[in-house]
CSV table of C-alpha atoms and ligand atoms in Angstrom, one decimal:
chain,number,residue,atom,x,y,z
A,1,MET,CA,0.0,0.0,0.0
A,2,THR,CA,1.5,3.4,-1.0
A,3,LYS,CA,2.2,6.0,1.7
A,4,ILE,CA,-0.3,8.8,1.7
A,5,GLU,CA,1.3,12.2,1.8
A,6,ASN,CA,-1.4,14.8,1.4
A,7,ARG,CA,-4.9,13.6,1.9
A,8,LEU,CA,-7.5,15.8,3.6
A,9,PHE,CA,-10.8,14.7,5.2
A,10,SER,CA,-13.6,16.9,6.4
A,11,GLY,CA,-17.3,16.5,7.2
A,12,VAL,CA,-20.5,18.4,8.1
A,13,GLN,CA,-23.5,17.0,9.8
A,14,PRO,CA,-26.9,17.2,8.0
A,15,THR,CA,-28.6,18.1,11.3
A,16,GLY,CA,-30.5,21.2,10.3
A,17,ASP,CA,-30.3,24.4,8.3
A,18,LEU,CA,-26.7,25.2,7.4
A,19,HIS,CA,-25.8,28.6,8.8
A,20,LEU,CA,-23.3,31.4,8.5
A,21,GLY,CA,-21.0,29.7,11.1
A,22,ASN,CA,-20.8,26.5,9.1
A,23,TYR,CA,-20.1,28.6,6.0
A,24,LEU,CA,-17.5,30.9,7.4
A,25,GLY,CA,-15.9,28.4,9.8
A,26,ALA,CA,-15.8,25.4,7.5
A,27,ILE,CA,-17.5,25.1,4.1
A,28,ARG,CA,-16.0,28.2,2.3
A,29,ARG,CA,-12.5,26.9,3.2
A,30,PHE,CA,-13.1,23.6,1.4
A,31,ALA,CA,-12.8,24.6,-2.3
A,32,PRO,CA,-9.3,26.3,-2.0
A,33,MET,CA,-8.0,23.1,-0.3
A,34,GLN,CA,-8.4,21.2,-3.6
A,35,ASP,CA,-5.3,22.9,-4.9
A,36,LYS,CA,-3.1,21.5,-2.2
A,37,PHE,CA,-4.7,18.2,-1.1
A,38,GLU,CA,-6.4,15.1,-2.3
A,39,CYS,CA,-9.8,16.0,-0.7
A,40,ILE,CA,-12.5,13.8,0.7
A,41,PHE,CA,-15.6,15.8,1.8
A,42,CYS,CA,-18.2,13.8,3.7
A,43,VAL,CA,-21.8,14.5,4.8
A,44,VAL,CA,-21.7,12.8,8.1
A,45,ASP,CA,-25.2,11.4,8.4
A,46,MET,CA,-24.2,8.7,10.8
A,47,HIS,CA,-23.0,11.4,13.2
A,48,ALA,CA,-26.3,13.2,12.7
A,49,ILE,CA,-28.4,10.4,14.1
A,50,THR,CA,-26.6,10.5,17.4
A,51,VAL,CA,-29.5,12.9,18.2
A,52,TRP,CA,-33.0,12.3,16.9
A,53,GLN,CA,-33.5,13.3,13.2
A,54,GLU,CA,-36.7,13.0,11.2
A,55,PRO,CA,-35.8,10.5,8.5
A,56,GLU,CA,-37.2,12.5,5.6
A,57,ALA,CA,-35.6,15.7,6.9
A,58,LEU,CA,-32.2,13.8,7.2
A,59,ARG,CA,-32.4,12.8,3.6
A,60,GLN,CA,-33.2,16.4,2.5
A,61,LYS,CA,-30.5,17.9,4.7
A,62,THR,CA,-27.9,15.4,3.4
A,63,ARG,CA,-28.6,16.6,-0.1
A,64,GLU,CA,-28.5,20.3,1.0
A,65,VAL,CA,-25.0,19.9,2.6
A,66,ALA,CA,-23.7,18.1,-0.6
A,67,ALA,CA,-25.2,20.9,-2.7
A,68,ALA,CA,-23.5,23.5,-0.4
A,69,TYR,CA,-20.1,21.9,-1.0
A,70,ILE,CA,-20.6,22.1,-4.7
A,71,ALA,CA,-22.1,25.6,-4.7
A,72,THR,CA,-19.1,26.9,-2.9
A,73,GLY,CA,-16.7,25.5,-5.5
A,74,VAL,CA,-15.9,21.9,-4.5
A,75,ASP,CA,-15.6,19.9,-7.8
A,76,PRO,CA,-17.1,16.4,-7.4
A,77,GLU,CA,-14.9,15.0,-10.1
A,78,ARG,CA,-11.7,16.3,-8.6
A,79,SER,CA,-12.6,15.7,-4.9
A,80,ILE,CA,-14.7,13.0,-3.4
A,81,ILE,CA,-18.1,14.1,-2.1
A,82,PHE,CA,-20.3,11.4,-0.4
A,83,ASN,CA,-22.4,10.6,2.6
A,84,GLN,CA,-20.9,8.6,5.4
A,85,SER,CA,-23.6,5.9,5.6
A,86,GLN,CA,-22.8,4.7,2.0
A,87,VAL,CA,-19.4,3.5,3.1
A,88,MET,CA,-19.9,0.8,5.8
A,89,GLN,CA,-16.1,0.7,6.6
A,90,HIS,CA,-16.6,3.8,8.7
A,91,ALA,CA,-18.8,1.9,11.1
A,92,GLU,CA,-16.6,-1.2,11.0
A,93,LEU,CA,-13.5,0.7,11.9
A,94,ALA,CA,-15.3,2.7,14.6
A,95,TRP,CA,-16.1,-0.6,16.3
A,96,VAL,CA,-12.5,-1.6,16.3
A,97,PHE,CA,-11.6,1.9,17.7
A,98,ASN,CA,-14.3,1.5,20.4
A,99,CYS,CA,-12.2,-1.5,21.6
A,100,VAL,CA,-9.0,0.5,21.4
A,101,ALA,CA,-10.1,3.8,23.0
A,102,ARG,CA,-10.5,3.9,26.8
A,103,ILE,CA,-13.6,5.0,28.6
A,104,GLY,CA,-11.5,7.5,30.6
A,105,TRP,CA,-10.6,9.2,27.3
A,106,MET,CA,-14.3,9.5,26.3
A,107,ASN,CA,-15.2,10.8,29.7
A,108,ARG,CA,-13.0,13.9,29.1
A,109,MET,CA,-14.8,14.9,25.9
A,110,THR,CA,-16.4,18.3,26.5
A,111,GLN,CA,-18.6,18.2,23.4
A,112,PHE,CA,-20.5,15.2,24.9
A,113,LYS,CA,-21.0,17.1,28.1
A,114,ASP,CA,-22.3,20.1,26.2
A,115,LYS,CA,-24.6,18.2,23.9
A,116,ALA,CA,-25.9,15.7,26.4
A,117,GLY,CA,-26.7,18.5,28.8
A,118,LYS,CA,-28.1,17.7,32.2
A,119,ASN,CA,-29.9,14.6,31.1
A,120,ARG,CA,-26.8,12.6,30.4
A,121,GLU,CA,-28.3,9.2,31.3
A,122,ASN,CA,-30.8,9.7,28.5
A,123,ALA,CA,-28.3,10.6,25.8
A,124,SER,CA,-27.7,8.0,23.1
A,125,LEU,CA,-24.7,5.6,23.3
A,126,GLY,CA,-23.9,6.9,19.8
A,127,LEU,CA,-23.5,10.4,21.1
A,128,TYR,CA,-21.0,9.2,23.7
A,129,ALA,CA,-19.0,7.2,21.1
A,130,TYR,CA,-19.1,10.0,18.5
A,131,PRO,CA,-15.4,10.8,18.8
A,132,SER,CA,-14.5,7.2,18.0
A,133,LEU,CA,-16.6,7.3,14.8
A,134,MET,CA,-14.9,10.6,13.9
A,135,ALA,CA,-11.5,9.0,14.4
A,136,ALA,CA,-12.7,6.2,12.0
A,137,ASP,CA,-13.9,8.7,9.4
A,138,ILE,CA,-10.4,10.2,9.3
A,139,LEU,CA,-8.3,7.1,9.7
A,140,VAL,CA,-10.2,4.8,7.4
A,141,TYR,CA,-8.7,7.1,4.6
A,142,ARG,CA,-5.4,7.5,6.6
A,143,ALA,CA,-6.0,11.2,6.1
A,144,THR,CA,-2.9,13.3,6.8
A,145,HIS,CA,-4.8,16.6,7.4
A,146,VAL,CA,-8.1,17.7,8.9
A,147,PRO,CA,-9.3,21.3,8.9
A,148,VAL,CA,-10.5,21.9,12.5
A,149,GLY,CA,-12.5,24.6,14.1
A,150,ASP,CA,-11.9,25.4,17.8
A,151,ASP,CA,-14.7,23.0,18.9
A,152,GLN,CA,-13.1,20.0,17.1
A,153,LYS,CA,-9.6,20.2,18.4
A,154,GLN,CA,-10.1,17.9,21.3
A,155,HIS,CA,-11.6,15.2,19.0
A,156,LEU,CA,-8.7,15.4,16.7
A,157,GLU,CA,-6.3,14.9,19.6
A,158,LEU,CA,-8.3,11.8,20.5
A,159,THR,CA,-8.0,10.6,16.9
A,160,ARG,CA,-4.2,10.9,17.2
A,161,ASP,CA,-4.3,9.0,20.6
A,162,ILE,CA,-6.4,6.2,19.1
A,163,ALA,CA,-4.0,5.9,16.1
A,164,GLN,CA,-1.0,5.7,18.3
A,165,LYS,CA,-2.5,3.1,20.7
A,166,PHE,CA,-3.6,1.0,17.7
A,167,ASN,CA,-0.1,1.2,16.3
A,168,ASN,CA,1.4,0.3,19.7
A,169,ASP,CA,-1.1,-2.5,20.6
A,170,PHE,CA,-0.7,-4.2,17.2
A,171,ASN,CA,2.9,-3.3,16.5
A,172,SER,CA,4.2,-6.8,15.6
A,173,GLN,CA,1.2,-7.6,13.4
A,174,ILE,CA,1.6,-4.2,11.7
A,175,VAL,CA,5.2,-4.9,10.9
A,176,ALA,CA,4.3,-8.5,9.8
A,177,GLU,CA,1.7,-7.0,7.4
A,178,GLY,CA,4.6,-5.1,5.7
A,179,PHE,CA,4.6,-1.7,7.5
A,180,GLU,CA,8.1,-1.8,8.7
A,181,ASP,CA,8.0,1.4,10.7
A,182,GLY,CA,5.0,0.2,12.6
A,183,GLN,CA,3.1,3.4,11.7
A,184,PHE,CA,0.0,2.0,10.1
A,185,PHE,CA,-2.2,4.9,11.1
A,186,PRO,CA,-0.8,8.4,10.6
A,187,GLN,CA,-0.7,11.2,13.2
A,188,THR,CA,-3.2,13.4,11.4
A,189,GLU,CA,-2.3,17.0,11.5
A,190,PRO,CA,-4.8,19.8,12.2
A,191,LEU,CA,-5.0,22.3,9.4
A,192,ILE,CA,-5.6,25.9,10.5
A,193,SER,CA,-6.0,28.1,7.5
A,194,GLY,CA,-6.6,31.7,8.4
A,195,PRO,CA,-7.8,32.9,11.8
A,196,ALA,CA,-10.0,30.4,13.7
A,197,MET,CA,-13.5,31.5,13.2
A,198,ARG,CA,-16.2,31.2,15.8
A,199,ILE,CA,-19.4,32.9,14.8
A,200,MET,CA,-21.7,33.4,17.8
A,201,SER,CA,-25.4,33.4,18.2
A,202,LEU,CA,-27.2,36.6,17.2
A,203,ARG,CA,-29.2,36.4,20.4
A,204,ASP,CA,-26.4,35.6,22.8
A,205,GLY,CA,-22.8,36.6,22.1
A,206,SER,CA,-21.4,33.9,24.5
A,207,LYS,CA,-23.0,31.0,22.7
A,208,LYS,CA,-21.9,29.7,19.3
A,209,MET,CA,-24.2,29.9,16.3
A,210,SER,CA,-25.6,26.4,16.0
A,211,LYS,CA,-28.1,24.5,13.8
A,212,SER,CA,-29.8,23.0,16.8
A,213,ASP,CA,-30.4,26.3,18.6
A,214,PRO,CA,-34.2,26.5,19.2
A,215,SER,CA,-34.3,30.2,18.4
A,216,GLU,CA,-34.5,30.8,14.7
A,217,MET,CA,-33.4,34.4,15.2
A,218,SER,CA,-30.0,33.2,16.6
A,219,CYS,CA,-28.8,32.0,13.2
A,220,ILE,CA,-28.4,33.3,9.6
A,221,ALA,CA,-29.3,30.3,7.6
A,222,LEU,CA,-27.5,29.9,4.2
A,223,MET,CA,-30.9,29.5,2.6
A,224,ASP,CA,-32.5,32.7,4.2
A,225,ASP,CA,-33.7,35.2,1.7
A,226,ALA,CA,-32.7,38.9,1.7
A,227,ASP,CA,-35.6,40.0,3.8
A,228,LYS,CA,-35.0,37.4,6.4
A,229,ILE,CA,-31.3,38.2,6.6
A,230,ALA,CA,-32.0,41.9,7.0
A,231,GLN,CA,-34.7,41.2,9.7
A,232,LYS,CA,-32.4,38.8,11.7
A,233,PHE,CA,-29.5,41.3,11.7
A,234,LYS,CA,-31.9,44.1,12.6
A,235,LYS,CA,-33.1,42.2,15.6
A,236,ALA,CA,-29.6,40.9,16.6
A,237,LYS,CA,-28.9,41.6,20.2
A,238,THR,CA,-26.4,44.6,20.7
A,239,ASP,CA,-25.7,47.3,23.2
A,240,PRO,CA,-26.5,51.0,23.1
A,241,GLU,CA,-23.0,52.2,22.5
A,242,PRO,CA,-21.7,53.2,19.0
A,243,LEU,CA,-19.0,51.1,17.5
A,244,PRO,CA,-15.4,51.8,18.7
A,245,SER,CA,-12.7,52.9,16.4
A,246,GLU,CA,-10.1,50.4,17.8
A,247,ALA,CA,-10.5,46.6,18.1
A,248,ASP,CA,-9.7,46.9,21.9
A,249,GLY,CA,-12.9,48.8,22.3
A,250,LEU,CA,-14.8,45.5,21.6
A,251,ASP,CA,-13.6,44.0,24.8
A,252,GLY,CA,-16.6,43.1,27.0
A,253,ARG,CA,-19.0,43.7,24.1
A,254,PRO,CA,-19.4,40.1,22.7
A,255,GLU,CA,-22.4,40.9,20.5
A,256,ALA,CA,-20.7,43.9,18.9
A,257,ARG,CA,-17.5,41.9,18.4
A,258,ASN,CA,-19.5,39.1,16.7
A,259,LEU,CA,-21.1,41.4,14.2
A,260,VAL,CA,-17.8,43.2,13.4
A,261,GLU,CA,-16.1,39.8,13.0
A,262,ILE,CA,-18.9,38.6,10.6
A,263,TYR,CA,-18.5,41.8,8.6
A,264,ALA,CA,-14.7,41.3,8.5
A,265,ALA,CA,-14.9,37.6,7.4
A,266,LEU,CA,-17.5,38.3,4.7
A,267,SER,CA,-15.6,41.3,3.3
A,268,GLY,CA,-12.1,39.9,3.6
A,269,MET,CA,-11.2,42.9,5.8
A,270,THR,CA,-9.6,42.8,9.3
A,271,PRO,CA,-11.9,43.8,12.2
A,272,GLN,CA,-9.6,46.8,12.6
A,273,ASP,CA,-10.4,47.9,9.0
A,274,VAL,CA,-14.1,47.5,9.6
A,275,LEU,CA,-13.8,49.7,12.7
A,276,GLN,CA,-11.9,52.3,10.8
A,277,GLU,CA,-14.9,52.5,8.4
A,278,PHE,CA,-17.7,52.2,11.0
A,279,GLY,CA,-16.2,53.4,14.3
A,280,GLY,CA,-18.3,56.1,15.9
A,281,GLN,CA,-21.5,54.9,14.1
A,282,GLY,CA,-24.4,53.2,15.8
A,283,PHE,CA,-25.9,49.8,15.0
A,284,GLY,CA,-28.7,51.6,13.1
A,285,ALA,CA,-26.2,52.3,10.4
A,286,PHE,CA,-23.9,49.2,10.7
A,287,LYS,CA,-26.6,46.5,10.7
A,288,PRO,CA,-28.1,47.4,7.3
A,289,ALA,CA,-24.6,47.5,5.8
A,290,LEU,CA,-23.8,44.1,7.3
A,291,ALA,CA,-27.1,42.7,5.9
A,292,GLU,CA,-26.4,44.1,2.5
A,293,LEU,CA,-22.9,42.5,2.5
A,294,ALA,CA,-24.3,39.1,3.7
A,295,VAL,CA,-27.0,39.1,1.0
A,296,SER,CA,-24.5,39.9,-1.7
A,297,LYS,CA,-22.2,37.0,-0.6
A,298,LEU,CA,-24.8,34.4,0.3
A,299,SER,CA,-27.5,34.8,-2.3
A,300,PRO,CA,-25.4,33.4,-5.3
A,301,ILE,CA,-24.7,30.3,-3.1
A,302,SER,CA,-28.3,29.8,-2.0
A,303,SER,CA,-29.6,30.2,-5.6
A,304,GLU,CA,-27.1,27.5,-6.7
A,305,ILE,CA,-28.1,25.2,-3.8
A,306,SER,CA,-31.8,25.6,-4.7
A,307,ARG,CA,-31.1,24.9,-8.3
A,308,MET,CA,-29.4,21.6,-7.4
A,309,LEU,CA,-32.0,20.6,-4.8
A,310,ALA,CA,-34.6,20.8,-7.6
A,311,ASP,CA,-32.9,17.7,-9.1
A,312,PRO,CA,-32.4,15.3,-6.2
A,313,ALA,CA,-31.7,12.3,-8.6
A,314,GLU,CA,-28.6,14.2,-9.9
A,315,LEU,CA,-27.3,14.9,-6.4
A,316,ASP,CA,-28.0,11.4,-5.2
A,317,GLY,CA,-26.0,10.2,-8.3
A,318,ILE,CA,-23.0,12.4,-7.3
A,319,LEU,CA,-23.2,11.1,-3.7
A,320,ARG,CA,-23.4,7.4,-4.9
A,321,LYS,CA,-20.4,7.9,-7.2
A,322,GLY,CA,-18.4,9.6,-4.5
A,323,GLY,CA,-19.4,6.8,-2.1
A,324,GLU,CA,-18.0,4.2,-4.5
A,325,ARG,CA,-14.7,6.1,-4.8
A,326,ALA,CA,-14.5,6.5,-1.0
A,327,ALA,CA,-15.3,2.9,-0.4
A,328,ALA,CA,-12.4,1.8,-2.6
A,329,HIS,CA,-9.9,3.7,-0.4
A,330,ALA,CA,-11.6,2.6,2.8
A,331,GLU,CA,-11.6,-1.0,1.8
A,332,GLU,CA,-7.9,-0.9,1.1
A,333,THR,CA,-7.3,0.2,4.7
A,334,MET,CA,-9.8,-2.3,6.2
A,335,LYS,CA,-8.3,-5.3,4.4
A,336,HIS,CA,-5.1,-4.6,6.4
A,337,VAL,CA,-7.0,-3.8,9.6
A,338,ARG,CA,-8.8,-7.1,9.6
A,339,GLU,CA,-5.6,-9.0,9.2
A,340,ILE,CA,-3.8,-6.9,11.8
A,341,VAL,CA,-6.6,-7.4,14.4
A,342,GLY,CA,-6.8,-11.2,13.7
A,343,PHE,CA,-10.2,-11.5,12.0
A,344,VAL,CA,-10.6,-14.5,9.7
A,345,SER,CA,-11.7,-13.2,6.3
B,1,AQP,N1,-20.7,29.0,15.0
B,1,AQP,C1,-19.7,28.5,14.3
B,1,AQP,N2,-18.6,29.2,14.0
B,1,AQP,C2,-17.6,28.7,13.2
B,1,AQP,N3,-17.6,27.5,12.7
B,1,AQP,C3,-18.7,26.7,13.0
B,1,AQP,N4,-19.0,25.4,12.8
B,1,AQP,C4,-20.2,25.1,13.3
B,1,AQP,N5,-20.6,26.1,14.0
B,1,AQP,C5,-19.7,27.1,13.8
B,1,AQP,C6,-18.1,24.5,11.9
B,1,AQP,O1,-18.9,23.9,10.9
B,1,AQP,C7,-18.4,22.6,10.7
B,1,AQP,C8,-19.6,21.7,10.6
B,1,AQP,O2,-20.2,21.5,11.8
B,1,AQP,P1,-21.1,20.2,12.1
B,1,AQP,O3,-22.3,20.4,11.4
B,1,AQP,O4,-20.3,19.0,11.8
B,1,AQP,O5,-21.2,20.3,13.7
B,1,AQP,P2,-21.3,21.4,14.7
B,1,AQP,O6,-19.9,22.0,14.9
B,1,AQP,O7,-21.8,20.7,15.9
B,1,AQP,O8,-22.3,22.4,14.1
B,1,AQP,P3,-23.6,23.0,14.6
B,1,AQP,O9,-24.1,24.0,13.7
B,1,AQP,O10,-23.4,23.5,16.0
B,1,AQP,O11,-24.5,21.8,14.6
B,1,AQP,P4,-25.4,21.1,15.7
B,1,AQP,O12,-26.3,22.2,16.3
B,1,AQP,O13,-26.1,20.0,15.0
B,1,AQP,O14,-24.4,20.6,16.7
B,1,AQP,C9,-17.4,22.3,11.7
B,1,AQP,O15,-16.1,22.4,11.2
B,1,AQP,C10,-17.6,23.4,12.8
B,1,AQP,O16,-16.3,23.7,13.4
């Protein structure tokens, strides 16, 4: 098996309406990566069902995420676009990893604590084991790089720990299988391109913008029309002070900072440049400018997504073809894993 030098894996869950945070923090960074890496972009529907999803909505949202990848410039011929459940090797490797990872490691995962909330006993077992499936998503392709947001850093660390423990536990079998250095799974590197983006809720500057937030007004959805975008920014929580002229002046003003950072990310300016332009002005002037900018950037993408969603058979065909290409890579890994672990095949 040839050594993989430059393979990138990333995924988005089809759990609800894609929002500005998913776009700025993840999806818009995908297309440029195609120039540097062999890219595998997954719609992680098996992760999505760790919390309840209406089956028909899951199918629709899976197509919407795939369409968003393509609408933002990912080329399904050049890169692989597929949904996770089409490649059963993800689940197979996740089981092996469930037996490699330690319960103590899982107990430290903060995202489980956040997502399970107070009613932990009632969370699904899948939600608890989520990081082990994520490790399998990455390592079944022996991906060398994963773009990670702030919130996923801990899971990538766990992926590296699982890879290392697998390599140690099965060292002699790995060497016997022809991997002389004993490094069957790589130490996947985080890829931080540009400043880490964390877009916050429009209703609460201390909470991240999230698909599963019950308040519709907290989120700019990628598919929102111009009126809705304007209305959501208009109603966004702020404070009564005008915008400062220096970035330091945003300290202690999380909602103002969030809006300035959104403007900066959408326009390609720094927050300091944005404040140079808008410092001293109130939100009555800034919010409409922000809405206009957001509409000009998002509406070509949402139109393209709508056009693609009108032909689900075409999208399903792209996902199926991507699934076949992904499965060929995944099977190559799993053939060795089964031998290494001692399964009769
Ligand atoms: N608010 C955000 N700011 C910046 N980046 C964000 N991402 C999510 N929210 C923000 C990034 O989007 C990618 C895909 O996320 P995901 O769907 O796999 O899961 P998530 O991070 O759990 O996203 P949500 O919107 O919060 O979904 P739910 O509510 O279903 O949990 C990731 O790269 C993430 O960093």
